[in-house]
Tab-separated table of N, CA and C in Angstrom:
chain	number	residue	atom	x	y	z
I	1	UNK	N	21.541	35.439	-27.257
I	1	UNK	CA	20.228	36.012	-27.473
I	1	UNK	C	20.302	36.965	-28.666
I	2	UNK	N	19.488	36.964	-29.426
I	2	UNK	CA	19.208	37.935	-30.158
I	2	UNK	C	18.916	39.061	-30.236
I	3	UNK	N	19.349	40.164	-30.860
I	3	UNK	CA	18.806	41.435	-30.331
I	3	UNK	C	17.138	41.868	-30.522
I	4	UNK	N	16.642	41.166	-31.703
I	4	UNK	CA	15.215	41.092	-31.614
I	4	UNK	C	14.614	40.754	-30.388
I	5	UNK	N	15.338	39.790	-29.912
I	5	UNK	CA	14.401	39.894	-28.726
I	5	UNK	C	14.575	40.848	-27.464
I	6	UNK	N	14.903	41.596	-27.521
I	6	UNK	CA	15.170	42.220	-26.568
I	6	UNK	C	15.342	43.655	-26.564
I	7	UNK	N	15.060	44.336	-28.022
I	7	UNK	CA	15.312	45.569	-28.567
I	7	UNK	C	13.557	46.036	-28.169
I	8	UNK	N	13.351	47.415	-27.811
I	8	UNK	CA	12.056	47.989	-28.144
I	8	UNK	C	11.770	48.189	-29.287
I	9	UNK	N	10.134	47.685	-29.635
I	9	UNK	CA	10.058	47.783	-30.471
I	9	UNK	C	8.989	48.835	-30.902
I	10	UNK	N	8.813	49.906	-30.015
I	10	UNK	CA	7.795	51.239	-29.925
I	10	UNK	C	9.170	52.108	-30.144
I	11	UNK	N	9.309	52.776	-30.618
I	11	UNK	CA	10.377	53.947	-30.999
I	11	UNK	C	9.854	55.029	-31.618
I	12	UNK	N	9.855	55.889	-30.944
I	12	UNK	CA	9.549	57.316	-31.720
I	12	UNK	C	10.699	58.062	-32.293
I	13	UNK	N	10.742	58.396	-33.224
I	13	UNK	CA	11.894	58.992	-34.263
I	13	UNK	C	10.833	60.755	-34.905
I	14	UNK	N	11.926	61.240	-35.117
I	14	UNK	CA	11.293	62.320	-35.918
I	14	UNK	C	12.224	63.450	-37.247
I	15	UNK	N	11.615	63.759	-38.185
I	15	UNK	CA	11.963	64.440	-39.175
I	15	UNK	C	13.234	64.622	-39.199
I	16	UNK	N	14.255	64.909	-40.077
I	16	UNK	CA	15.665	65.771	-40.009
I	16	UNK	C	15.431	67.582	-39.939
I	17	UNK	N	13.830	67.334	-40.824
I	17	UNK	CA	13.142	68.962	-41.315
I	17	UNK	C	13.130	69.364	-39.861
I	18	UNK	N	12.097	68.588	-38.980
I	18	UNK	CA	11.339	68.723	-37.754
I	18	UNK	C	12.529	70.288	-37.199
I	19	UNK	N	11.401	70.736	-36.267
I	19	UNK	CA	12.366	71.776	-35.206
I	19	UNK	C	12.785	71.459	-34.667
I	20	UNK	N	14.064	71.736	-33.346
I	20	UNK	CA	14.643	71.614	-32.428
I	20	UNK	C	13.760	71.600	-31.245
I	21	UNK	N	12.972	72.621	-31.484
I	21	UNK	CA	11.973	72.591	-30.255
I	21	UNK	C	11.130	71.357	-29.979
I	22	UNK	N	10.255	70.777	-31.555
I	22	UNK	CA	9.697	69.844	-31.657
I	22	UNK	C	10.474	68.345	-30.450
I	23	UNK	N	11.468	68.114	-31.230
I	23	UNK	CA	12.499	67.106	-30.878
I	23	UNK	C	12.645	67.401	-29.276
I	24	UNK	N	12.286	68.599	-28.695
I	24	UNK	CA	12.932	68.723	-27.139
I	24	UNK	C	11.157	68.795	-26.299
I	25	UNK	N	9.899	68.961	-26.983
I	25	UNK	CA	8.883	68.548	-27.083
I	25	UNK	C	8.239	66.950	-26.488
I	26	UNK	N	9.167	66.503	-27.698
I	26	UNK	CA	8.643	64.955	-27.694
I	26	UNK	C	9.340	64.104	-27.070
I	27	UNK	N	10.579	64.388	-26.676
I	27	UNK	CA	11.465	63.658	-25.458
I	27	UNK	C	10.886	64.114	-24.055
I	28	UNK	N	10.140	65.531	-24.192
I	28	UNK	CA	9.598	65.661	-22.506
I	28	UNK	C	8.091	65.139	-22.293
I	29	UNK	N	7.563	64.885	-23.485
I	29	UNK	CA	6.028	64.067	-22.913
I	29	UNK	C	6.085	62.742	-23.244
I	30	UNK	N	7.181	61.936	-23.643
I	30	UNK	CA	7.416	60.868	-23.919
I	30	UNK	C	8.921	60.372	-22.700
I	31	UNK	N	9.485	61.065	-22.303
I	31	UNK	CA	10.760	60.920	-21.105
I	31	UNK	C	11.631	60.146	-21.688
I	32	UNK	N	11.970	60.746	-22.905
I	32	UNK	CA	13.124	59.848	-23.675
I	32	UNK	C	14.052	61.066	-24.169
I	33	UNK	N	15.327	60.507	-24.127
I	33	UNK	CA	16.631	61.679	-24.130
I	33	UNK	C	17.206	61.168	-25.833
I	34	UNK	N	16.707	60.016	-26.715
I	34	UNK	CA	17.149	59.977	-27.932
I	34	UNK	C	15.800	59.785	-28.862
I	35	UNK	N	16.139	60.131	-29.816
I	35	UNK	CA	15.496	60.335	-31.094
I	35	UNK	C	15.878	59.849	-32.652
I	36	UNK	N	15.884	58.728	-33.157
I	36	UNK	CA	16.308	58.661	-34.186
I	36	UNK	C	16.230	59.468	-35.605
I	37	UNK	N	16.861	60.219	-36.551
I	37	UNK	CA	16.284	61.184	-37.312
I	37	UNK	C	15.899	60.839	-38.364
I	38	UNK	N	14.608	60.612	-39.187
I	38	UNK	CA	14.394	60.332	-39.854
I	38	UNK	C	14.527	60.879	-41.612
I	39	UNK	N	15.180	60.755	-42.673
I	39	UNK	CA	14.961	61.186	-43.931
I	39	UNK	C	13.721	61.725	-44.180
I	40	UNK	N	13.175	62.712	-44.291
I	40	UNK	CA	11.861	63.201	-44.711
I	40	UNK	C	10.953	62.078	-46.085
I	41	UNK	N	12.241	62.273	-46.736
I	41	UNK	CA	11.566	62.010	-48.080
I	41	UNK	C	11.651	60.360	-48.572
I	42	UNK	N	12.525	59.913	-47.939
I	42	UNK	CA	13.012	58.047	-47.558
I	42	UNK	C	12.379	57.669	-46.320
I	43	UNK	N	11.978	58.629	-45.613
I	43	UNK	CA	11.825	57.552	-44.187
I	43	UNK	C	12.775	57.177	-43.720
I	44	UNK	N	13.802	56.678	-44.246
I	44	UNK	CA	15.733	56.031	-43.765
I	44	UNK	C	16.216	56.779	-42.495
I	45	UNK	N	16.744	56.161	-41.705
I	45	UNK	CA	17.660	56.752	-40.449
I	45	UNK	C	19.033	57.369	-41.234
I	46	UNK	N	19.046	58.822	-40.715
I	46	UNK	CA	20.160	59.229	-40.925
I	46	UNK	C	20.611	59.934	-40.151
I	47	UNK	N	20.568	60.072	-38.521
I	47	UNK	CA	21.345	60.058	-37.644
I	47	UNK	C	20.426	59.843	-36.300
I	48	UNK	N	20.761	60.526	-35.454
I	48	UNK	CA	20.087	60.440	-34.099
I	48	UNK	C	20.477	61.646	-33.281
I	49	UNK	N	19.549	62.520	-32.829
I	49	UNK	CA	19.528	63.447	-31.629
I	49	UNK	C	19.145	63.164	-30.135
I	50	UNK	N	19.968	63.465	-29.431
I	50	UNK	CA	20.000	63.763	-27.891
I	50	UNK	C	19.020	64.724	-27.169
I	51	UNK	N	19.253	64.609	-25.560
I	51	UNK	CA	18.599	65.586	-25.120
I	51	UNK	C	20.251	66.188	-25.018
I	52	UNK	N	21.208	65.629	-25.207
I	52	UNK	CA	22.087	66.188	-24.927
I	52	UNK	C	22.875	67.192	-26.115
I	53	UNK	N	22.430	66.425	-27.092
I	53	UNK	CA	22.973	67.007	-28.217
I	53	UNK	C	21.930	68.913	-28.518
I	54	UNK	N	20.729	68.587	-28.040
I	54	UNK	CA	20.224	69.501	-27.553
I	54	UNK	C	20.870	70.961	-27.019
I	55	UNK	N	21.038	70.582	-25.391
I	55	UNK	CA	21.564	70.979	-24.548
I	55	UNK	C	22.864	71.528	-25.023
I	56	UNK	N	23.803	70.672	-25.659
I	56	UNK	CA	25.258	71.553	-26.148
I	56	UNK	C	25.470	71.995	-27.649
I	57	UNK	N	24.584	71.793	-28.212
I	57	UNK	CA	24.652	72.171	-29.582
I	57	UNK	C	23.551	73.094	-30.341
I	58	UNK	N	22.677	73.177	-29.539
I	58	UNK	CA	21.534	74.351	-29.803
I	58	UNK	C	21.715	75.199	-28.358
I	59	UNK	N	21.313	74.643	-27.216
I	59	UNK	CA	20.978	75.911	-26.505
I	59	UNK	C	22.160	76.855	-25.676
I	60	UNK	N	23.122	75.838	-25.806
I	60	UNK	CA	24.737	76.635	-25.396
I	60	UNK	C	25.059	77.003	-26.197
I	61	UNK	N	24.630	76.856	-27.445
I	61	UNK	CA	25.353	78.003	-28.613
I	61	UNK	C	24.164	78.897	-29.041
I	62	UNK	N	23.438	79.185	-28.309
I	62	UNK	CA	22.206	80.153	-28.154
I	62	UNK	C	21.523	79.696	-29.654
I	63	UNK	N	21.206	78.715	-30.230
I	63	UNK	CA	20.357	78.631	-31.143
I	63	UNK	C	19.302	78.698	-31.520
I	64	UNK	N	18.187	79.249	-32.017
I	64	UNK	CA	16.911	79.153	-31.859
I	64	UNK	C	15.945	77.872	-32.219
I	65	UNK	N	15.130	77.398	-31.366
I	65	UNK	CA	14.725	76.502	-31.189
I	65	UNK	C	13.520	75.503	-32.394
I	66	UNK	N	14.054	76.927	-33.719
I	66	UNK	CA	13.025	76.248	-34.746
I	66	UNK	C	13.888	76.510	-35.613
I	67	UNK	N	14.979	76.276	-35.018
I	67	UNK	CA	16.006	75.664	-36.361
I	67	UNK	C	15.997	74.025	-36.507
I	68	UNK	N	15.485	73.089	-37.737
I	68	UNK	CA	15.626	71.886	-37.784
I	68	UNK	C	16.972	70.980	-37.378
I	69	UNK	N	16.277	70.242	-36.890
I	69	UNK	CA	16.908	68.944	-36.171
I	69	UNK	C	18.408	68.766	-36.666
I	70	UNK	N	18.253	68.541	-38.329
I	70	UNK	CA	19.552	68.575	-39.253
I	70	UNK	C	20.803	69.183	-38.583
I	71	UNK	N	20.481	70.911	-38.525
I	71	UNK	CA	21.370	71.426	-37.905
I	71	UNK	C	22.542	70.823	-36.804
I	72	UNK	N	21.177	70.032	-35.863
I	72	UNK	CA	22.650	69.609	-34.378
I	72	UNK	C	22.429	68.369	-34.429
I	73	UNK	N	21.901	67.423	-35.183
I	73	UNK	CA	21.878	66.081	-35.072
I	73	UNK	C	23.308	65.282	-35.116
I	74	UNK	N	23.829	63.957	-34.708
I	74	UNK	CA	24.330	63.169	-34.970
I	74	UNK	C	24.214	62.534	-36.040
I	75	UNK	N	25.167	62.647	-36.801
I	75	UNK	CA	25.248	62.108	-38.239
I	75	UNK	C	25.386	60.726	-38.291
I	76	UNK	N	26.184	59.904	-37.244
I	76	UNK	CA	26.648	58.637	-37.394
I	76	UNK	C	25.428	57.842	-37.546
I	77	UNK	N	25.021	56.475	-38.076
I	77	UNK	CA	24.281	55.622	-37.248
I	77	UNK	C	24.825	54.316	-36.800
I	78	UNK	N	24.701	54.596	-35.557
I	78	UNK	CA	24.841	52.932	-35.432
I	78	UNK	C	23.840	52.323	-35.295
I	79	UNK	N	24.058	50.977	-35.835
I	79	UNK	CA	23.247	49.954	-35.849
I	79	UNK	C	23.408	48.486	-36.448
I	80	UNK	N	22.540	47.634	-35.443
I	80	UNK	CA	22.675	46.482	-35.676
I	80	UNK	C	21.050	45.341	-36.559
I	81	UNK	N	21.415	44.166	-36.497
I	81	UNK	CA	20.167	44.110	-37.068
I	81	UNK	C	19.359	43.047	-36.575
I	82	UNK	N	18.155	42.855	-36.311
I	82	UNK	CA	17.813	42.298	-35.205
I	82	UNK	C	17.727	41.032	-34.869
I	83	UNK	N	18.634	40.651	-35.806
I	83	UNK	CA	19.129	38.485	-36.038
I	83	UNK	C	20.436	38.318	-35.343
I	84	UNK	N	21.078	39.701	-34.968
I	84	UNK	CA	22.189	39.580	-35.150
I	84	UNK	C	22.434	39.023	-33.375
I	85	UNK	N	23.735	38.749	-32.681
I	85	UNK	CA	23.633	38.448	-31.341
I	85	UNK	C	23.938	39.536	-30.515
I	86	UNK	N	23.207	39.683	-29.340
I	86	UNK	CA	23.252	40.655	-28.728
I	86	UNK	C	24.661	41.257	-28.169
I	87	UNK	N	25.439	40.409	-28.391
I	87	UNK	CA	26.963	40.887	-27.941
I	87	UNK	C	27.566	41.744	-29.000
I	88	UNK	N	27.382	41.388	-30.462
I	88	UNK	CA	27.494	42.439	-31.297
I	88	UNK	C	27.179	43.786	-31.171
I	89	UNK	N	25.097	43.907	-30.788
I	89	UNK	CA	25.388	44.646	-30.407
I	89	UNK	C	25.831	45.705	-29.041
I	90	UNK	N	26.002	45.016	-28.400
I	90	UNK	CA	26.983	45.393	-26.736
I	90	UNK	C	28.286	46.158	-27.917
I	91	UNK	N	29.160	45.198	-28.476
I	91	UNK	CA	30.473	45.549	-28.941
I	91	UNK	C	30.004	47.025	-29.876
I	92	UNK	N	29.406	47.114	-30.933
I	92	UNK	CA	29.115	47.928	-31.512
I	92	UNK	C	29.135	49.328	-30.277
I	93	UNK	N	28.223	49.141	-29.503
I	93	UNK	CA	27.953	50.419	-28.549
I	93	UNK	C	29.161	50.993	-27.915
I	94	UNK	N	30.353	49.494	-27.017
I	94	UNK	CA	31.218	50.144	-27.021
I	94	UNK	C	32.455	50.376	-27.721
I	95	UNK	N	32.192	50.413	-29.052
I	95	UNK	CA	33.591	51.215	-29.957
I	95	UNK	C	32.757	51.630	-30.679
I	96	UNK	N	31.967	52.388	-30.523
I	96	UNK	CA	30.851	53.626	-30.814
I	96	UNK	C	30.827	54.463	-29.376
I	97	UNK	N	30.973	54.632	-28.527
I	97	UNK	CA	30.718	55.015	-27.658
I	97	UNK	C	29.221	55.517	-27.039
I	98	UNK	N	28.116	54.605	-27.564
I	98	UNK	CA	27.177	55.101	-27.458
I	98	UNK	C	26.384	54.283	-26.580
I	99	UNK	N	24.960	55.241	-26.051
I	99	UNK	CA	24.499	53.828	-24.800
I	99	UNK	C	23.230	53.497	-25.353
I	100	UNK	N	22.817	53.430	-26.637
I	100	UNK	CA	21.688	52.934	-27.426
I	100	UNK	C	22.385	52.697	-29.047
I	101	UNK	N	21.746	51.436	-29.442
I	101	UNK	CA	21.836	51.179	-30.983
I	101	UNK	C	20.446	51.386	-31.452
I	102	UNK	N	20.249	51.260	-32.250
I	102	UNK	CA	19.433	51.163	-33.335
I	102	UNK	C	19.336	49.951	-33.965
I	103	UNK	N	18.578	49.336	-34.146
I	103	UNK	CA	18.118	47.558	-34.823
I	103	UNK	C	17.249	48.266	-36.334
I	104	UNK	N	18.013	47.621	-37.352
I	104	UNK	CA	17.817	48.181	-38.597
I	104	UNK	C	17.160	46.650	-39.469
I	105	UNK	N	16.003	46.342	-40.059
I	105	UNK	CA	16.092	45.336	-40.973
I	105	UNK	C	16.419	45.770	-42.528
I	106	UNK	N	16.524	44.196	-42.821
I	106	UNK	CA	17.105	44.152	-43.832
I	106	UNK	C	16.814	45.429	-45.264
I	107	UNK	N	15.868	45.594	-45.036
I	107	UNK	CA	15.200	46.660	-46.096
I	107	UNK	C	15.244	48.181	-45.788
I	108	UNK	N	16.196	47.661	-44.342
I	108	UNK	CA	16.869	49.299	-44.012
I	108	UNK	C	15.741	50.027	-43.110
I	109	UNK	N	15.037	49.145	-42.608
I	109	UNK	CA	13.841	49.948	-41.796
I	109	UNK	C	14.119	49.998	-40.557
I	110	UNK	N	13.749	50.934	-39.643
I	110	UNK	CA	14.178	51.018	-37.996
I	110	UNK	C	12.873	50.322	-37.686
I	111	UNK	N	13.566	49.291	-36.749
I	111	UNK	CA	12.399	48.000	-35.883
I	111	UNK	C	12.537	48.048	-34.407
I	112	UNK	N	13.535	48.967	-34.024
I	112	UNK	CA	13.685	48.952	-32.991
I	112	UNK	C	15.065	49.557	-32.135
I	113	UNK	N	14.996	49.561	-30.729
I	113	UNK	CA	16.011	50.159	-30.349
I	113	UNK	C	16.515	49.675	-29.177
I	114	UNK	N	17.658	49.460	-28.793
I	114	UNK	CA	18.070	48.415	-27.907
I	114	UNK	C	19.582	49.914	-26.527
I	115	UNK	N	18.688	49.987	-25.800
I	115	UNK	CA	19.792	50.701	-24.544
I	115	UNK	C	20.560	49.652	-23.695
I	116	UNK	N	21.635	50.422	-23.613
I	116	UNK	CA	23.066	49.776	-22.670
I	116	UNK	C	22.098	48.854	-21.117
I	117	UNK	N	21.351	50.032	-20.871
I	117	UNK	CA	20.474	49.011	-19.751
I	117	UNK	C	19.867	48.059	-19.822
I	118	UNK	N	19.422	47.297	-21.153
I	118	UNK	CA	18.129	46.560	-21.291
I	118	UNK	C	19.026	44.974	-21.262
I	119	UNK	N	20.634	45.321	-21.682
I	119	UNK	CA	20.856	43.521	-21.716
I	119	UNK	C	21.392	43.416	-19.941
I	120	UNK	N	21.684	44.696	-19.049
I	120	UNK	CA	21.914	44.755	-17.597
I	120	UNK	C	20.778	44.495	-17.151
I	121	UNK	N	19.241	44.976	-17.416
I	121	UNK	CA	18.791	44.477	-16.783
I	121	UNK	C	18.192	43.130	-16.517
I	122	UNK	N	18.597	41.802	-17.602
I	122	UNK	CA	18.518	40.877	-17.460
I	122	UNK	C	19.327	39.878	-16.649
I	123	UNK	N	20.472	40.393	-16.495
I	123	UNK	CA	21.442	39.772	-15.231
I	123	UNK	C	20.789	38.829	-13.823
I	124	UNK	N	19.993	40.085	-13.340
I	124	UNK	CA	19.756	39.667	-12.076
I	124	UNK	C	20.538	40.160	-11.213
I	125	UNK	N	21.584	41.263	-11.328
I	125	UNK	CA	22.507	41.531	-10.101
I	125	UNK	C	21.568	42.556	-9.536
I	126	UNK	N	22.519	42.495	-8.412
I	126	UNK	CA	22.164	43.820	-7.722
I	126	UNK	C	22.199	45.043	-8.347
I	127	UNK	N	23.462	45.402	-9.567
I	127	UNK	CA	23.315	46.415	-10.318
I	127	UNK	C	21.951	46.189	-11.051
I	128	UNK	N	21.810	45.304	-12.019
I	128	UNK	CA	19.980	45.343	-12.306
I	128	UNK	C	18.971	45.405	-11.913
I	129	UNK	N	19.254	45.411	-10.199
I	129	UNK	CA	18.119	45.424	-9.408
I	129	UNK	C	17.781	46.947	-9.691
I	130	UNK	N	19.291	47.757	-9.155
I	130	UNK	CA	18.947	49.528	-8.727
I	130	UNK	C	18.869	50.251	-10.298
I	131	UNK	N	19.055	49.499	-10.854
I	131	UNK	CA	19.066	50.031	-12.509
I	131	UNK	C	17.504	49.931	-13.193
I	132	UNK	N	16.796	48.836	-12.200
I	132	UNK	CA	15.402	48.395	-12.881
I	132	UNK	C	14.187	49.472	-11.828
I	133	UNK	N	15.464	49.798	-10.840
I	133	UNK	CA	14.633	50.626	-9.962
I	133	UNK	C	14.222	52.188	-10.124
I	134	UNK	N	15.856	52.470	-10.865
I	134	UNK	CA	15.725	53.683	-11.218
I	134	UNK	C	15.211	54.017	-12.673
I	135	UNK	N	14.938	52.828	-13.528
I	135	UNK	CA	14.422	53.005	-14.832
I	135	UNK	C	12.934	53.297	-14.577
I	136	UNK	N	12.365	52.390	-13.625
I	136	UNK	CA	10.977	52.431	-13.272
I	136	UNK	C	10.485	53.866	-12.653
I	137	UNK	N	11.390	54.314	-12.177
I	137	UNK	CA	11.255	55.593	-11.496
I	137	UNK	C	10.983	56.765	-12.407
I	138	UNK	N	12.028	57.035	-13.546
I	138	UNK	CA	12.368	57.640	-14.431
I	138	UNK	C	10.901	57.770	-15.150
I	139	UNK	N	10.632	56.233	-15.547
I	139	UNK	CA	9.299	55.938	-16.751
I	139	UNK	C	8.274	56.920	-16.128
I	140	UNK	N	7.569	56.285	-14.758
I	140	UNK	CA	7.124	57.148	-14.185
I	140	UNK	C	6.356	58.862	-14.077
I	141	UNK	N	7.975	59.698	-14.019
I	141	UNK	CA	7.943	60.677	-14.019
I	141	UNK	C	7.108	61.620	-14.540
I	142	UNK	N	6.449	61.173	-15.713
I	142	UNK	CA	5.325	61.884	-16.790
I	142	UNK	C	4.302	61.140	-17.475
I	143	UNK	N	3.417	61.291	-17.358
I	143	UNK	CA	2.100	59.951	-17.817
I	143	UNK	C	2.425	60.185	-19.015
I	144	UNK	N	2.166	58.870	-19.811
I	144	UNK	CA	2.251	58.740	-21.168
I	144	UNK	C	1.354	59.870	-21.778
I	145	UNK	N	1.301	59.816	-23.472
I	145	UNK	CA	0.435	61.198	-23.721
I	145	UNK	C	0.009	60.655	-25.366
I	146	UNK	N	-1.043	60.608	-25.734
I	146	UNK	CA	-1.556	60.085	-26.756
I	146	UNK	C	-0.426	60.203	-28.349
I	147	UNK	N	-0.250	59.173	-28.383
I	147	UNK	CA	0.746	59.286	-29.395
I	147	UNK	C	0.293	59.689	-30.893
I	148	UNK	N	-0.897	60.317	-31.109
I	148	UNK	CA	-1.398	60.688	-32.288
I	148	UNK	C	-1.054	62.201	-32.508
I	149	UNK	N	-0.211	62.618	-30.757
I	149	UNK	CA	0.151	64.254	-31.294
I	149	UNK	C	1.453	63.994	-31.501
I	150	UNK	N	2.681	62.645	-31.459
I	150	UNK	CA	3.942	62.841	-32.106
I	150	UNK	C	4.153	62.926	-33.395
I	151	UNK	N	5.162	63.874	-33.584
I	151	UNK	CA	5.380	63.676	-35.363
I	151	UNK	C	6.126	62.921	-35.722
I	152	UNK	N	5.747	61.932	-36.879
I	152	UNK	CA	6.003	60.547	-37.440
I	152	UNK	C	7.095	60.994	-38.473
């Protein structure tokens, strides 16, 4: 399978400029723990923030919360591209150690984003059962929220 098919293709990303706060903002009215970071001035992915990267790199080192993204972001990117086969990107994630890629086309644009759960939950096991159970649960948690107040 391809990772196009199977990557999301709604992704919210935001600024490298953006605040910290912003970024910890838009993961709580949207219930998403990654963020791809965007180049201000390219648009280009040039890394990705956490809720975790958050959590240990701004607020355990007492940082203030309108210091930009830049500051604690993840520099790496990984990514695959969305022709490519989905086992690539499986392999990519694990010798990256990461539980989301990034699907990049050819012209270097982010199309999408593909989590460690999304090729589990096609299995059919019982692990995809409690994995589709607890994703649904998760989604849940916070009604969506008009996406004309995220920053692009």
């Amino acid at each position: 399978m391809q990772c196009g098919l199977l990557m999301k293709t709604f992704v919210e990303s935001i600024s490298a400029q953006d605040s910290v706060e912003a970024a910890a903002r838009l993961m709580r009215d949207r219930n998403i723990g990654f963020l791809p970071v965007r180049d201000e001035l390219s648009d280009r992915v040039i890394g990705t923030v956490t809720d975790r990267d958050i959590a240990i790199r701004a607020v355990a080192e007492r940082q203030a919360g309108t210091i930009p993204v830049a500051a604690i972001m993840t520099r790496d990117v990984v990514a695959c591209s969305p022709s490519d086969d989905l086992a690539t990107a499986e392999e990519l994630m694990g010798e990256n150690l990461v539980s989301r890629i990034m699907c990049i086309d050819d012209d270097g644009e982010l199309v999408g984003v593909i989590s460690l759960s999304d090729p589990a939950l096609m299995d059919g096991s019982q692990a995809a059962k409690t994995l589709e159970q607890v994703s649904a649960r998760e989604a849940s948690v916070y009604p969506p929220v008009n996406s004309s107040r995220a920053p692009r």
